[in-house]
XYZ file of C-alpha atoms in Angstrom:
121
model
C -3.393 82.845 -25.315
C -3.137 84.672 -22.027
C -6.145 85.294 -19.816
C -6.736 88.976 -19.254
C -7.733 90.386 -15.891
C -11.345 90.670 -17.085
C -11.620 87.148 -18.496
C -11.956 84.091 -16.263
C -9.053 81.669 -16.385
C -9.356 78.315 -18.126
C -9.538 76.660 -14.711
C -12.394 78.950 -13.645
C -14.276 78.308 -16.893
C -13.910 74.529 -16.508
C -15.067 74.762 -12.871
C -18.093 76.833 -13.916
C -18.919 74.346 -16.685
C -18.652 71.423 -14.243
C -21.021 73.127 -11.768
C -23.505 74.038 -14.505
C -23.437 70.941 -16.726
C -22.603 68.157 -14.268
C -24.865 68.762 -11.244
C -25.425 64.999 -11.080
C -22.003 64.683 -9.450
C -23.002 66.757 -6.419
C -26.552 65.352 -6.422
C -25.134 61.869 -5.917
C -22.712 62.851 -3.158
C -19.709 63.248 -5.412
C -17.135 65.987 -5.611
C -15.117 67.424 -8.457
C -11.953 69.479 -8.511
C -10.035 70.936 -11.415
C -6.470 69.995 -10.462
C -4.848 71.570 -13.530
C -5.968 73.684 -16.482
C -2.988 74.910 -18.437
C -3.859 77.150 -21.393
C -0.257 76.910 -22.633
C -0.233 73.106 -23.011
C -3.993 72.618 -23.360
C -3.969 70.039 -20.553
C -6.867 69.747 -18.096
C -6.910 67.359 -15.144
C -10.096 66.825 -13.148
C -10.444 64.636 -10.096
C -13.764 63.194 -8.953
C -14.203 61.977 -5.398
C -16.750 61.407 -2.668
C -19.640 59.356 -4.006
C -17.894 59.027 -7.386
C -15.350 56.606 -5.904
C -16.695 53.153 -6.591
C -19.790 54.440 -8.418
C -20.886 52.069 -11.175
C -21.530 54.919 -13.618
C -18.434 57.003 -12.927
C -16.955 55.806 -16.232
C -19.962 57.289 -18.059
C -19.540 60.575 -16.180
C -15.823 60.748 -16.933
C -16.515 59.955 -20.589
C -19.085 62.749 -20.818
C -16.699 65.243 -19.227
C -13.847 64.247 -21.531
C -16.058 64.284 -24.647
C -17.253 67.831 -23.985
C -14.047 69.457 -22.807
C -11.939 68.068 -25.663
C -14.159 70.067 -28.054
C -13.013 73.341 -26.496
C -10.453 74.932 -28.845
C -7.996 75.707 -26.031
C -8.029 72.141 -24.636
C -5.910 69.402 -26.226
C -5.855 66.770 -23.485
C -8.379 65.893 -20.771
C -7.712 63.520 -17.886
C -10.470 62.687 -15.415
C -9.331 60.683 -12.407
C -11.638 58.768 -10.090
C -9.873 57.188 -7.120
C -10.726 53.539 -6.596
C -12.914 53.150 -3.495
C -10.584 50.409 -2.241
C -7.653 52.827 -2.380
C -9.463 55.365 -0.211
C -9.993 52.635 2.381
C -6.355 51.623 2.286
C -6.814 48.640 -0.036
C -7.163 44.987 0.897
C -3.833 44.929 2.749
C -4.796 47.587 5.316
C -4.839 45.836 8.700
C -6.238 48.570 10.901
C -9.862 48.953 11.842
C -12.263 50.788 9.537
C -15.649 51.706 10.961
C -15.016 49.412 13.904
C -14.389 46.301 11.801
C -11.096 44.523 12.330
C -10.170 43.538 8.786
C -7.341 41.261 9.928
C -9.959 38.785 11.144
C -12.052 38.757 7.981
C -14.401 41.392 9.356
C -15.387 39.359 12.415
C -13.617 41.709 14.784
C -12.267 40.791 18.179
C -15.087 39.102 20.096
C -13.416 39.601 23.446
C -13.242 43.369 23.203
C -16.689 43.775 21.664
C -18.523 41.385 24.005
C -20.349 43.671 26.459
C -20.809 40.948 29.062
C -23.763 39.163 30.616
C -25.241 42.323 32.219
C -25.741 44.008 28.856
C -29.270 43.949 27.398
């Protein structure tokens, strides 16, 4: 099946469905992107990010997306990816500072550089 110039592509239709049927994603600070929607293979890949990373109900959201889209006749495979929040922060091995916390010292930071001195209120 080839999309005609007048018909929206599979990717556009999935994006429209996500915006219409899954507003909870944006309402909770999440994002969604259709990374692939191939009408030839029937494969759709969606990536959730933002507030979805590390969200305790993201597995429910991904399940709902997969359950609906797999019922579409032109879709044979649905993959919904949600990056692990630890990955977006560089994981537990990342030594550099995040939000001003030196993770190499167990989050205590470097007292010498953060001590404002005796004249500070």
